[in-house]
Short mmCIF file of C-alpha atoms and ligand atoms in Angstrom, two decimals:
data_model
loop_
_atom_site.label_atom_id
_atom_site.label_comp_id
_atom_site.label_asym_id
_atom_site.label_seq_id
_atom_site.Cartn_x
_atom_site.Cartn_y
_atom_site.Cartn_z
CA MET D 1 27.02 9.79 44.99
CA ARG D 2 30.29 11.55 44.31
CA LEU D 3 32.83 9.32 42.64
CA SER D 4 35.64 11.02 44.59
CA GLN D 5 34.07 9.60 47.75
CA TYR D 6 32.94 6.24 46.38
CA PHE D 7 34.52 2.80 46.30
CA MET D 8 34.65 1.60 42.72
CA PRO D 9 37.98 -0.08 42.03
CA ILE D 10 38.15 0.01 38.21
CA LEU D 11 40.63 -2.22 36.39
CA ARG D 12 42.12 -0.70 33.25
CA ASP D 13 43.23 -4.05 31.84
CA ASP D 14 41.39 -7.27 31.26
CA PRO D 15 41.81 -9.69 34.16
CA LYS D 16 43.47 -12.89 32.96
CA GLU D 17 41.17 -15.23 34.86
CA ALA D 18 37.96 -14.04 33.17
CA GLU D 19 36.88 -16.31 30.33
CA ILE D 20 33.56 -14.66 29.53
CA VAL D 21 32.47 -11.11 29.00
CA SER D 22 30.27 -10.69 32.08
CA HIS D 23 33.01 -11.92 34.40
CA ARG D 24 35.55 -9.64 32.73
CA LEU D 25 33.26 -6.60 32.89
CA MET D 26 32.17 -7.25 36.48
CA LEU D 27 35.80 -7.37 37.59
CA ARG D 28 36.81 -4.39 35.47
CA ALA D 29 33.87 -2.28 36.67
CA GLY D 30 34.69 -3.04 40.31
CA MET D 31 31.43 -4.88 40.95
CA VAL D 32 32.73 -8.03 42.63
CA ARG D 33 35.90 -9.41 44.09
CA GLN D 34 36.75 -13.08 44.24
CA GLU D 35 37.53 -14.14 47.81
CA SER D 36 38.17 -17.79 46.97
CA ALA D 37 37.17 -20.10 44.13
CA GLY D 38 33.50 -19.42 43.33
CA ILE D 39 33.03 -17.13 46.35
CA TYR D 40 32.63 -13.39 45.85
CA SER D 41 32.34 -10.16 47.74
CA TRP D 42 29.89 -7.75 46.21
CA LEU D 43 31.43 -4.29 45.97
CA PRO D 44 29.16 -1.21 46.03
CA MET D 45 28.38 -1.11 42.28
CA GLY D 46 27.70 -4.81 42.09
CA TYR D 47 25.70 -4.83 45.29
CA ARG D 48 23.39 -2.10 44.01
CA VAL D 49 22.57 -4.19 40.95
CA LEU D 50 22.16 -7.37 42.99
CA LYS D 51 19.66 -5.57 45.24
CA LYS D 52 17.70 -4.24 42.28
CA VAL D 53 17.47 -7.68 40.70
CA GLU D 54 16.45 -9.15 44.05
CA GLN D 55 13.75 -6.50 44.49
CA ILE D 56 12.20 -7.18 41.07
CA VAL D 57 12.15 -10.89 41.86
CA ARG D 58 10.52 -10.15 45.24
CA GLU D 59 7.86 -7.86 43.79
CA GLU D 60 6.85 -10.38 41.14
CA GLN D 61 6.78 -13.23 43.65
CA ASN D 62 4.56 -11.16 45.93
CA ARG D 63 2.32 -10.23 43.02
CA SER D 64 1.78 -13.91 42.23
CA GLY D 65 0.66 -14.49 45.82
CA ALA D 66 3.85 -16.06 47.21
CA ILE D 67 4.77 -15.13 50.79
CA GLU D 68 8.28 -14.20 51.84
CA VAL D 69 10.12 -15.90 54.73
CA LEU D 70 13.80 -16.25 55.57
CA MET D 71 15.39 -19.57 56.42
CA PRO D 72 18.97 -19.95 57.63
CA THR D 73 21.93 -20.86 55.44
CA ILE D 74 23.10 -23.54 57.87
CA GLN D 75 20.88 -26.60 58.23
CA SER D 76 20.93 -29.70 60.36
CA ALA D 77 21.62 -32.99 58.54
CA ASP D 78 18.70 -34.73 60.32
CA LEU D 79 15.97 -33.70 57.89
CA TRP D 80 18.14 -34.56 54.93
CA ARG D 81 18.61 -38.04 56.32
CA LYS D 82 14.83 -38.40 56.53
CA SER D 83 14.30 -37.37 52.91
CA GLY D 84 17.17 -39.60 51.79
CA ARG D 85 19.06 -36.74 50.17
CA TYR D 86 21.89 -36.52 52.72
CA ASP D 87 23.75 -39.28 50.91
CA ASP D 88 22.32 -38.61 47.44
CA TYR D 89 23.59 -35.05 47.28
CA GLY D 90 27.22 -36.17 47.32
CA LYS D 91 30.22 -33.92 47.22
CA GLU D 92 28.29 -30.85 46.09
CA MET D 93 27.03 -30.43 49.64
CA LEU D 94 29.30 -28.62 52.06
CA ARG D 95 29.17 -30.62 55.28
CA ILE D 96 30.07 -29.07 58.60
CA THR D 97 30.40 -30.51 62.10
CA ASP D 98 29.57 -28.25 65.02
CA ARG D 99 31.32 -28.26 68.44
CA HIS D 100 28.92 -30.93 69.72
CA ASP D 101 29.81 -33.17 66.80
CA ARG D 102 26.44 -32.65 65.19
CA ASP D 103 26.30 -32.93 61.41
CA MET D 104 25.31 -29.66 59.80
CA LEU D 105 25.45 -28.42 56.23
CA TYR D 106 25.42 -25.18 54.28
CA GLY D 107 22.09 -25.40 52.44
CA PRO D 108 22.27 -26.06 48.68
CA THR D 109 18.44 -25.78 48.58
CA ASN D 110 15.60 -25.86 51.15
CA GLU D 111 12.93 -28.46 50.23
CA GLU D 112 13.39 -30.39 53.48
CA MET D 113 13.50 -27.39 55.81
CA ILE D 114 10.45 -25.70 54.34
CA THR D 115 8.44 -28.92 54.26
CA GLU D 116 9.17 -29.34 57.96
CA MET D 117 8.30 -25.70 58.64
CA PHE D 118 5.04 -26.05 56.78
CA ARG D 119 4.20 -29.38 58.43
CA SER D 120 4.56 -27.87 61.88
CA GLY D 121 2.42 -24.85 60.99
CA VAL D 122 -0.63 -26.26 59.22
CA GLN D 123 -3.39 -28.63 60.14
CA SER D 124 -6.19 -28.63 57.68
CA TYR D 125 -7.01 -28.27 54.01
CA LYS D 126 -8.18 -24.75 54.84
CA ASP D 127 -4.53 -23.74 55.23
CA LEU D 128 -3.82 -24.61 51.60
CA PRO D 129 -2.78 -23.60 49.00
CA ARG D 130 0.29 -21.67 50.11
CA ASN D 131 3.52 -20.69 48.42
CA LEU D 132 6.43 -19.64 50.63
CA TYR D 133 9.69 -18.26 49.31
CA HIS D 134 12.92 -16.80 50.49
CA ILE D 135 15.92 -15.10 48.96
CA GLN D 136 18.97 -16.56 50.61
CA TRP D 137 22.57 -17.57 49.93
CA LYS D 138 23.18 -21.15 48.93
CA PHE D 139 26.34 -23.19 48.76
CA ARG D 140 27.12 -25.89 46.20
CA ASP D 141 30.62 -27.21 46.04
CA GLU D 142 30.64 -27.13 42.24
CA ILE D 143 33.41 -29.21 40.77
CA ARG D 144 34.30 -26.38 38.39
CA PRO D 145 33.16 -23.00 39.63
CA ARG D 146 33.66 -20.68 36.68
CA PHE D 147 32.44 -17.68 34.77
CA GLY D 148 32.40 -15.51 37.89
CA VAL D 149 28.98 -15.24 39.54
CA MET D 150 27.39 -17.36 36.81
CA ARG D 151 28.56 -20.62 38.31
CA GLY D 152 29.66 -19.80 41.81
CA ARG D 153 29.92 -22.00 44.87
CA GLU D 154 28.17 -19.45 47.10
CA PHE D 155 25.30 -17.81 45.22
CA LEU D 156 22.04 -15.99 45.89
CA MET D 157 18.87 -17.86 44.99
CA LYS D 158 15.19 -17.10 45.23
CA ASP D 159 13.54 -20.37 46.09
CA ALA D 160 9.79 -20.77 46.42
CA TYR D 161 7.89 -23.84 47.57
CA SER D 162 4.21 -24.51 46.91
CA PHE D 163 1.85 -26.66 48.98
CA ASP D 164 -1.43 -27.97 47.57
CA LEU D 165 -4.07 -30.57 48.34
CA SER D 166 -4.03 -32.31 44.98
CA LYS D 167 -2.02 -32.71 41.83
CA GLU D 168 -4.50 -30.53 39.90
CA ALA D 169 -4.26 -27.73 42.44
CA ALA D 170 -0.45 -28.01 42.40
CA ARG D 171 -0.56 -27.54 38.66
CA HIS D 172 -2.11 -24.12 39.15
CA SER D 173 0.65 -23.19 41.61
CA TYR D 174 3.21 -24.31 39.04
CA ASN D 175 1.54 -22.23 36.35
CA LYS D 176 1.49 -19.15 38.56
CA MET D 177 5.24 -19.38 39.05
CA PHE D 178 5.67 -20.00 35.33
CA LEU D 179 3.92 -16.73 34.47
CA SER D 180 5.61 -14.80 37.26
CA TYR D 181 9.03 -15.91 35.95
CA LEU D 182 8.27 -14.64 32.47
CA LYS D 183 7.19 -11.30 33.94
CA THR D 184 10.19 -11.13 36.24
CA PHE D 185 12.76 -11.65 33.49
CA GLN D 186 10.96 -9.30 31.14
CA ARG D 187 11.13 -6.51 33.74
CA MET D 188 14.91 -6.90 33.76
CA GLY D 189 15.05 -6.38 30.01
CA LEU D 190 15.57 -10.09 29.34
CA THR D 191 13.78 -12.58 27.14
CA ALA D 192 13.77 -15.90 28.92
CA VAL D 193 12.56 -18.96 27.04
CA PRO D 194 11.05 -21.82 29.06
CA MET D 195 12.25 -25.28 28.09
CA LYS D 196 11.27 -28.69 29.34
CA ALA D 197 13.99 -29.93 31.62
CA ASP D 198 15.45 -32.83 33.50
CA THR D 199 14.69 -32.77 37.25
CA GLY D 200 18.16 -33.83 38.49
CA PRO D 201 18.74 -34.00 42.25
CA ILE D 202 15.52 -32.08 43.07
CA GLY D 203 13.39 -34.89 41.59
CA GLY D 204 9.80 -34.97 40.36
CA ASP D 205 8.03 -35.50 37.07
CA GLN D 206 7.59 -32.04 35.64
CA SER D 207 10.14 -29.31 35.21
CA HIS D 208 10.98 -26.29 33.08
CA GLU D 209 14.13 -24.25 32.96
CA PHE D 210 14.18 -20.65 31.79
CA LEU D 211 17.04 -19.67 29.53
CA VAL D 212 18.23 -16.22 28.61
CA LEU D 213 19.82 -15.93 25.20
CA ALA D 214 23.52 -15.11 25.23
CA GLU D 215 26.40 -16.21 23.04
CA THR D 216 28.34 -17.42 26.04
CA GLY D 217 25.53 -19.52 27.52
CA GLU D 218 26.40 -22.99 28.74
CA SER D 219 23.60 -24.72 26.80
CA GLU D 220 22.79 -24.73 23.12
CA VAL D 221 19.13 -23.81 22.52
CA PHE D 222 16.68 -24.34 19.67
CA PHE D 223 13.29 -22.66 19.64
CA ASP D 224 10.41 -21.05 17.78
CA ARG D 225 10.66 -17.28 17.23
CA GLY D 226 7.19 -16.97 18.78
CA TYR D 227 8.87 -16.92 22.20
CA LEU D 228 10.42 -13.56 21.42
CA GLU D 229 7.10 -11.98 20.54
CA MET D 230 5.09 -12.13 23.79
CA ASP D 231 4.58 -9.24 26.18
CA TRP D 232 3.91 -10.88 29.53
CA GLN D 233 3.50 -7.71 31.53
CA ALA D 234 0.72 -6.63 29.19
CA SER D 235 -0.81 -10.07 28.71
CA GLY D 236 -3.60 -9.36 31.20
CA ILE D 237 -3.68 -12.96 32.41
CA SER D 238 -4.90 -13.13 36.00
CA TYR D 239 -3.19 -15.38 38.53
CA ASP D 240 -6.62 -16.24 39.91
CA ASP D 241 -7.98 -17.46 36.60
CA ALA D 242 -6.76 -21.05 36.70
CA GLU D 243 -8.28 -21.99 33.35
CA GLY D 244 -7.13 -18.89 31.51
CA LEU D 245 -3.64 -19.29 32.89
CA GLN D 246 -3.52 -22.96 31.94
CA ALA D 247 -4.67 -22.13 28.42
CA ALA D 248 -2.02 -19.43 28.04
CA ILE D 249 0.71 -21.74 29.25
CA ASN D 250 -0.51 -24.60 27.08
CA GLY D 251 -0.34 -22.31 24.09
CA PHE D 252 3.07 -21.07 25.02
CA THR D 253 4.60 -24.45 25.74
CA SER D 254 3.19 -25.93 22.55
CA LEU D 255 5.85 -24.04 20.59
CA TYR D 256 9.11 -25.90 20.09
CA ALA D 257 11.90 -25.07 22.59
CA ALA D 258 14.70 -27.35 23.74
CA THR D 259 18.22 -27.32 25.06
CA ASP D 260 20.83 -29.55 23.44
CA GLU D 261 20.06 -32.27 26.01
CA GLU D 262 16.48 -32.68 24.79
CA HIS D 263 16.77 -31.36 21.23
CA ASP D 264 15.53 -33.38 18.26
CA GLN D 265 16.53 -31.75 14.97
CA SER D 266 14.00 -33.57 12.80
CA GLU D 267 11.14 -32.65 15.13
CA PHE D 268 12.39 -29.05 15.17
CA GLU D 269 12.36 -28.93 11.37
CA ALA D 270 8.95 -30.59 11.16
CA ARG D 271 7.29 -28.29 13.68
CA VAL D 272 8.92 -24.93 12.98
CA THR D 273 9.15 -23.32 9.55
CA GLU D 274 12.65 -22.28 8.62
CA ASP D 275 12.06 -18.53 8.99
CA ARG D 276 10.86 -19.06 12.57
CA ARG D 277 13.72 -21.26 13.78
CA VAL D 278 16.10 -19.68 16.27
CA THR D 279 19.25 -21.41 17.42
CA GLY D 280 21.76 -20.00 19.84
CA ARG D 281 23.09 -20.37 23.33
CA GLY D 282 21.37 -19.77 26.64
CA ILE D 283 21.97 -19.25 30.35
CA GLU D 284 19.68 -20.98 32.82
CA VAL D 285 18.37 -18.25 35.10
CA GLY D 286 15.40 -20.12 36.56
CA HIS D 287 14.20 -23.65 37.08
CA ILE D 288 10.82 -24.88 38.32
CA PHE D 289 9.82 -28.34 39.50
CA TYR D 290 6.71 -30.26 40.41
CA PHE D 291 7.59 -33.23 42.60
CA GLY D 292 4.28 -34.15 44.22
CA THR D 293 4.73 -35.90 47.56
CA LYS D 294 8.45 -36.67 47.25
CA TYR D 295 9.29 -34.66 50.40
CA SER D 296 5.92 -34.45 52.14
CA GLU D 297 5.65 -38.24 52.50
CA PRO D 298 8.99 -39.02 54.17
CA LEU D 299 8.76 -35.86 56.27
CA GLY D 300 5.16 -36.53 57.31
CA CYS D 301 3.74 -33.30 55.92
CA LEU D 302 0.07 -34.32 55.99
CA VAL D 303 -3.10 -32.30 56.23
CA GLN D 304 -6.62 -33.26 57.04
CA GLY D 305 -8.79 -33.05 53.92
CA ALA D 306 -12.46 -31.96 53.79
CA ASP D 307 -13.36 -35.66 54.09
CA GLY D 308 -11.40 -35.98 57.36
CA GLN D 309 -8.67 -38.12 55.74
CA GLN D 310 -4.99 -37.27 56.23
CA THR D 311 -3.26 -36.71 52.90
CA ALA D 312 0.29 -35.84 51.94
CA VAL D 313 0.57 -32.40 50.37
CA HIS D 314 1.59 -31.93 46.74
CA SER D 315 4.55 -29.65 46.26
CA GLY D 316 6.79 -27.97 43.78
CA SER D 317 9.87 -25.80 44.09
CA TYR D 318 10.83 -22.82 42.01
CA GLY D 319 14.31 -21.31 41.79
CA ILE D 320 15.75 -18.13 40.32
CA GLY D 321 19.50 -17.54 40.25
CA VAL D 322 19.51 -13.97 41.58
CA SER D 323 23.30 -13.52 41.57
CA ARG D 324 23.63 -15.42 38.27
CA LEU D 325 21.14 -12.96 36.73
CA VAL D 326 23.55 -10.07 37.31
CA GLY D 327 26.07 -11.84 35.06
CA GLY D 328 23.32 -12.99 32.69
CA ILE D 329 22.04 -9.46 32.14
CA ILE D 330 25.56 -8.31 31.24
CA GLU D 331 25.98 -11.22 28.83
CA ALA D 332 22.77 -10.15 27.11
CA SER D 333 23.49 -6.42 27.19
CA HIS D 334 26.99 -5.05 26.53
CA ASP D 335 29.21 -3.74 23.72
CA ASP D 336 32.95 -3.35 23.17
CA ALA D 337 33.11 -0.39 25.54
CA GLY D 338 31.41 -2.11 28.48
CA ILE D 339 28.13 -2.85 30.18
CA ILE D 340 24.78 -1.43 28.99
CA TRP D 341 22.43 -1.68 31.98
CA PRO D 342 18.71 -1.98 31.34
CA LYS D 343 17.11 0.89 33.21
CA ALA D 344 15.34 -1.32 35.76
CA VAL D 345 18.54 -2.78 37.20
CA ALA D 346 21.09 -0.01 36.58
CA PRO D 347 23.20 0.79 39.68
CA PHE D 348 22.63 4.52 39.03
CA ASP D 349 20.35 6.21 36.52
CA VAL D 350 22.76 8.89 35.39
CA GLY D 351 26.51 9.42 35.26
CA LEU D 352 27.37 13.11 35.51
CA ILE D 353 30.85 13.94 34.16
CA ASN D 354 32.64 17.09 35.21
CA LEU D 355 35.28 17.74 32.55
CA LYS D 356 37.11 20.45 34.49
CA VAL D 357 37.00 20.00 38.22
CA GLY D 358 38.15 23.22 39.87
CA ASP D 359 36.68 25.48 37.18
CA ALA D 360 34.10 27.52 39.08
CA ASP D 361 31.44 27.60 36.36
CA THR D 362 31.73 23.90 35.55
CA ASP D 363 31.65 22.92 39.22
CA ALA D 364 28.58 25.12 39.80
CA ALA D 365 26.72 23.76 36.76
CA CYS D 366 27.50 20.17 37.79
CA LEU D 367 26.44 20.74 41.37
CA SER D 368 23.17 22.28 40.25
CA LEU D 369 22.43 19.38 37.88
CA TYR D 370 23.46 16.86 40.52
CA GLN D 371 21.02 18.36 43.01
CA GLN D 372 18.16 18.77 40.59
CA LEU D 373 18.47 15.28 39.16
CA GLY D 374 18.59 13.94 42.72
CA ASN D 375 15.53 15.99 43.67
CA ALA D 376 13.70 14.50 40.69
CA GLY D 377 14.29 11.07 42.18
CA LEU D 378 17.17 9.93 39.97
CA ASP D 379 20.27 8.24 41.34
CA VAL D 380 23.29 10.09 40.04
CA LEU D 381 26.93 9.06 40.08
CA TYR D 382 28.84 12.33 39.84
CA ASP D 383 32.36 12.01 38.48
CA ASP D 384 34.02 14.86 40.34
CA THR D 385 37.48 13.30 40.24
CA ASP D 386 40.47 15.01 38.64
CA GLU D 387 41.08 12.25 36.12
CA ARG D 388 41.51 13.33 32.47
CA ALA D 389 38.47 13.44 30.19
CA GLY D 390 39.35 10.32 28.16
CA GLY D 391 39.60 8.19 31.28
CA LYS D 392 36.28 9.51 32.56
CA PHE D 393 34.50 8.68 29.30
CA ASN D 394 35.95 5.18 29.28
CA THR D 395 34.92 4.56 32.87
CA MET D 396 31.37 5.81 32.28
CA ASP D 397 30.97 3.61 29.21
CA LEU D 398 32.44 0.65 31.08
CA ILE D 399 30.03 0.90 34.02
CA GLY D 400 27.12 1.30 31.61
CA LEU D 401 24.69 3.71 33.31
CA PRO D 402 21.73 4.42 30.99
CA TRP D 403 22.45 8.17 30.67
CA GLN D 404 25.53 10.35 30.77
CA VAL D 405 25.53 14.11 31.23
CA ILE D 406 28.82 15.70 30.20
CA VAL D 407 29.61 19.18 31.45
CA GLY D 408 32.66 21.24 30.45
CA PRO D 409 33.72 24.88 30.13
CA ARG D 410 33.60 24.85 26.32
CA GLY D 411 29.95 23.86 26.16
CA LEU D 412 28.99 26.02 29.09
CA LYS D 413 30.33 29.09 27.25
CA ASP D 414 27.32 28.62 24.98
CA GLY D 415 25.10 27.56 27.87
CA MET D 416 25.17 23.89 26.79
CA VAL D 417 25.84 20.45 28.23
CA GLU D 418 25.87 17.12 26.44
CA VAL D 419 23.50 14.22 27.09
CA LYS D 420 24.48 10.77 25.90
CA ASN D 421 22.32 7.67 25.81
CA ARG D 422 24.59 4.72 26.59
CA LYS D 423 22.56 2.18 24.66
CA SER D 424 21.95 4.04 21.40
CA GLY D 425 25.11 6.13 21.62
CA GLU D 426 23.00 9.16 20.66
CA ARG D 427 24.35 12.49 21.86
CA ASP D 428 22.50 15.76 22.18
CA THR D 429 23.74 19.19 23.04
CA LEU D 430 21.18 20.84 25.29
CA SER D 431 20.79 23.56 27.87
CA PRO D 432 21.01 22.23 31.44
CA GLU D 433 17.24 22.79 31.78
CA ALA D 434 16.49 20.82 28.61
CA ALA D 435 18.90 18.08 29.76
CA LEU D 436 17.01 17.83 33.02
CA GLN D 437 13.76 17.69 31.12
CA ARG D 438 15.11 14.92 28.86
CA LEU D 439 16.15 12.75 31.79
CA THR D 440 13.21 13.35 34.06
CA GLY D 441 10.38 13.85 31.57
C1 P5A H 501 14.30 -24.91 42.90
C2 P5A H 501 14.31 -23.98 44.08
C3 P5A H 501 16.65 -25.80 42.77
O1 P5A H 501 17.58 -25.79 43.55
N1 P5A H 501 15.22 -26.04 44.70
C4 P5A H 501 14.76 -24.79 45.23
C5 P5A H 501 15.23 -26.03 43.26
N2 P5A H 501 16.80 -25.62 41.46
S1 P5A H 501 18.18 -25.39 40.69
O2 P5A H 501 17.90 -25.43 39.28
O3 P5A H 501 19.16 -26.31 41.13
O4 P5A H 501 18.68 -23.95 41.04
C6 P5A H 501 17.84 -22.84 40.81
C7 P5A H 501 18.59 -21.74 40.07
O5 P5A H 501 19.72 -21.33 40.83
C8 P5A H 501 20.75 -20.91 39.95
N3 P5A H 501 21.99 -21.65 40.24
C9 P5A H 501 23.20 -21.07 40.35
N4 P5A H 501 23.61 -19.80 40.26
C10 P5A H 501 24.91 -19.53 40.42
N5 P5A H 501 25.84 -20.46 40.67
C11 P5A H 501 25.49 -21.76 40.78
N6 P5A H 501 26.41 -22.68 41.06
C12 P5A H 501 24.11 -22.13 40.62
N7 P5A H 501 23.41 -23.29 40.67
C13 P5A H 501 22.14 -22.98 40.44
C14 P5A H 501 20.28 -21.19 38.53
O6 P5A H 501 19.78 -20.00 37.96
C15 P5A H 501 19.16 -22.18 38.73
O7 P5A H 501 18.18 -22.10 37.72
#
C-alpha cells in the first residue's frame, strides 16, 4: 500500500479526550474515530489490526473444536423474558421498539438466542457435546464508556456456548476453552493470567477471567510468577485428552492469582514466596462461565439421554473482547514514540520510507524493494509522500510496524539502505538484497 493513496489520518498532537495510552495512540495513529460516546468507526489501520486479532481468535476456537455461526445483533425481547433476564439486565441493555410495536434489543450477549437455536436443532444425546461460537458486535449501554475501545458501548466480542449432557462433560468443554484462551492470547504476544471471577449478570457457579498485564488496567492483580513461565503453544496438551487437560488446568489454577475483588494479602504471602510475587494492574480480555442449566431449563433445551429420559443440557459461555484486545495489546506494547505491534497482529509487516521522493535512484530502489517484499508475501506500507524525513520517521514509529526500511540518496550512493527493528530499535546498514534477506529469511 502506498501511503500517498491511503487513508491514515495522523494526529500530530495528543487528543485531549484520551486518558490512557492506547486510546491516545489509536487516535493519533488514525486507527479509530469516535462517532458518539463509546461508539467507534474503525479506520483502515485499525480495521486491519481488528481483523488480525479476530482471525487468531477464530483459528484457535476452530482448533479447540468450536464451530462458527453468526447470529444477528438485534434480538427479540421474547426469549429474554423467558429466561428472566429482560428485566434483570437493566439500563445496560439498549431496548428498541420496531414499527409493529414489538420489543427488540441490541444484543449485549447471546445465551438465550443460542440456547433456542440449539434446542430447535438437536434431539438426542448423540448430538452432544457441541460448542458454537460467533464473532459479532454487542451493545452495552455502559454508564461510563471510557478508554476508547477498551470500554465501549458497541464492541466486538467472540462468544462461544457449550452444550453437554452432564456437569462432568461440561467441565471438559470449559477446560478446552480455558486452554484455547491461553493459546489465543499468547499468539498475540500477550501473557494473560486466569483468575477466579464473579459471574455477574451471566450467572453460574464457576468462572475465570483472563487479565493482560498493563499499568493502565482497570483491576489490580496479584499472582505467582509461575504464570509468566508457561508456553501454551508448545505444551503439547491435547484437547481430546480430558484427563491430561484437567490435570494441566488443575496445576495451573493451583497457583495464586486474584484481582483486587478476590485478593487476600495474607493468603498471598503464605502461598507465594516473596521473590515469586507479582503485583500490578490488568485488563480483562476474556471471561468464561459455567452456568449449568440456568438457560436450558427455562428455555426448554432438553435432549433425550441414552436411557430415554429427557434432560436439560449443561452449558457454559466463553467471551473474548476482540475490539478491547486491540487497545489491550497497545497498552502492553508501546514506548514513548508510539505503538510496537507484535508481528502476529501488525497492520503491515514493513514500513518502507522513501527519503527523497522524486529522486530517480531512490524512487527506483524503493519500488524494487516494495515489489520484492510484496512478492515474498509481506505487507508493506510504502511512504511515498513528500513529507520531510523527520515527520516520516515519527509517523513510522507512531504506527509501530515491526520493521522499517529507510531508503535515501546518501545511503544509495554506497549501495546501502537502512533496516530498523521497531521493538529493539536496532539499525543495520545493508545492501537492498541483504535487507530483503533479513526481512524475508
Ligand atoms: C461470555 C460470552 C459474557 O458476556 N456471555 C457470552 C459472556 N461475558 S463478559 O465478561 O460480560 O464479556 C466478555 C468479554 O467482552 C469484553 N467486554 C468489553 N469490551 C469492550 N467494551 C465493553 N464495554 C466490554 N464489555 C465486555 C471483555 O473482554 C469481556 O471479558
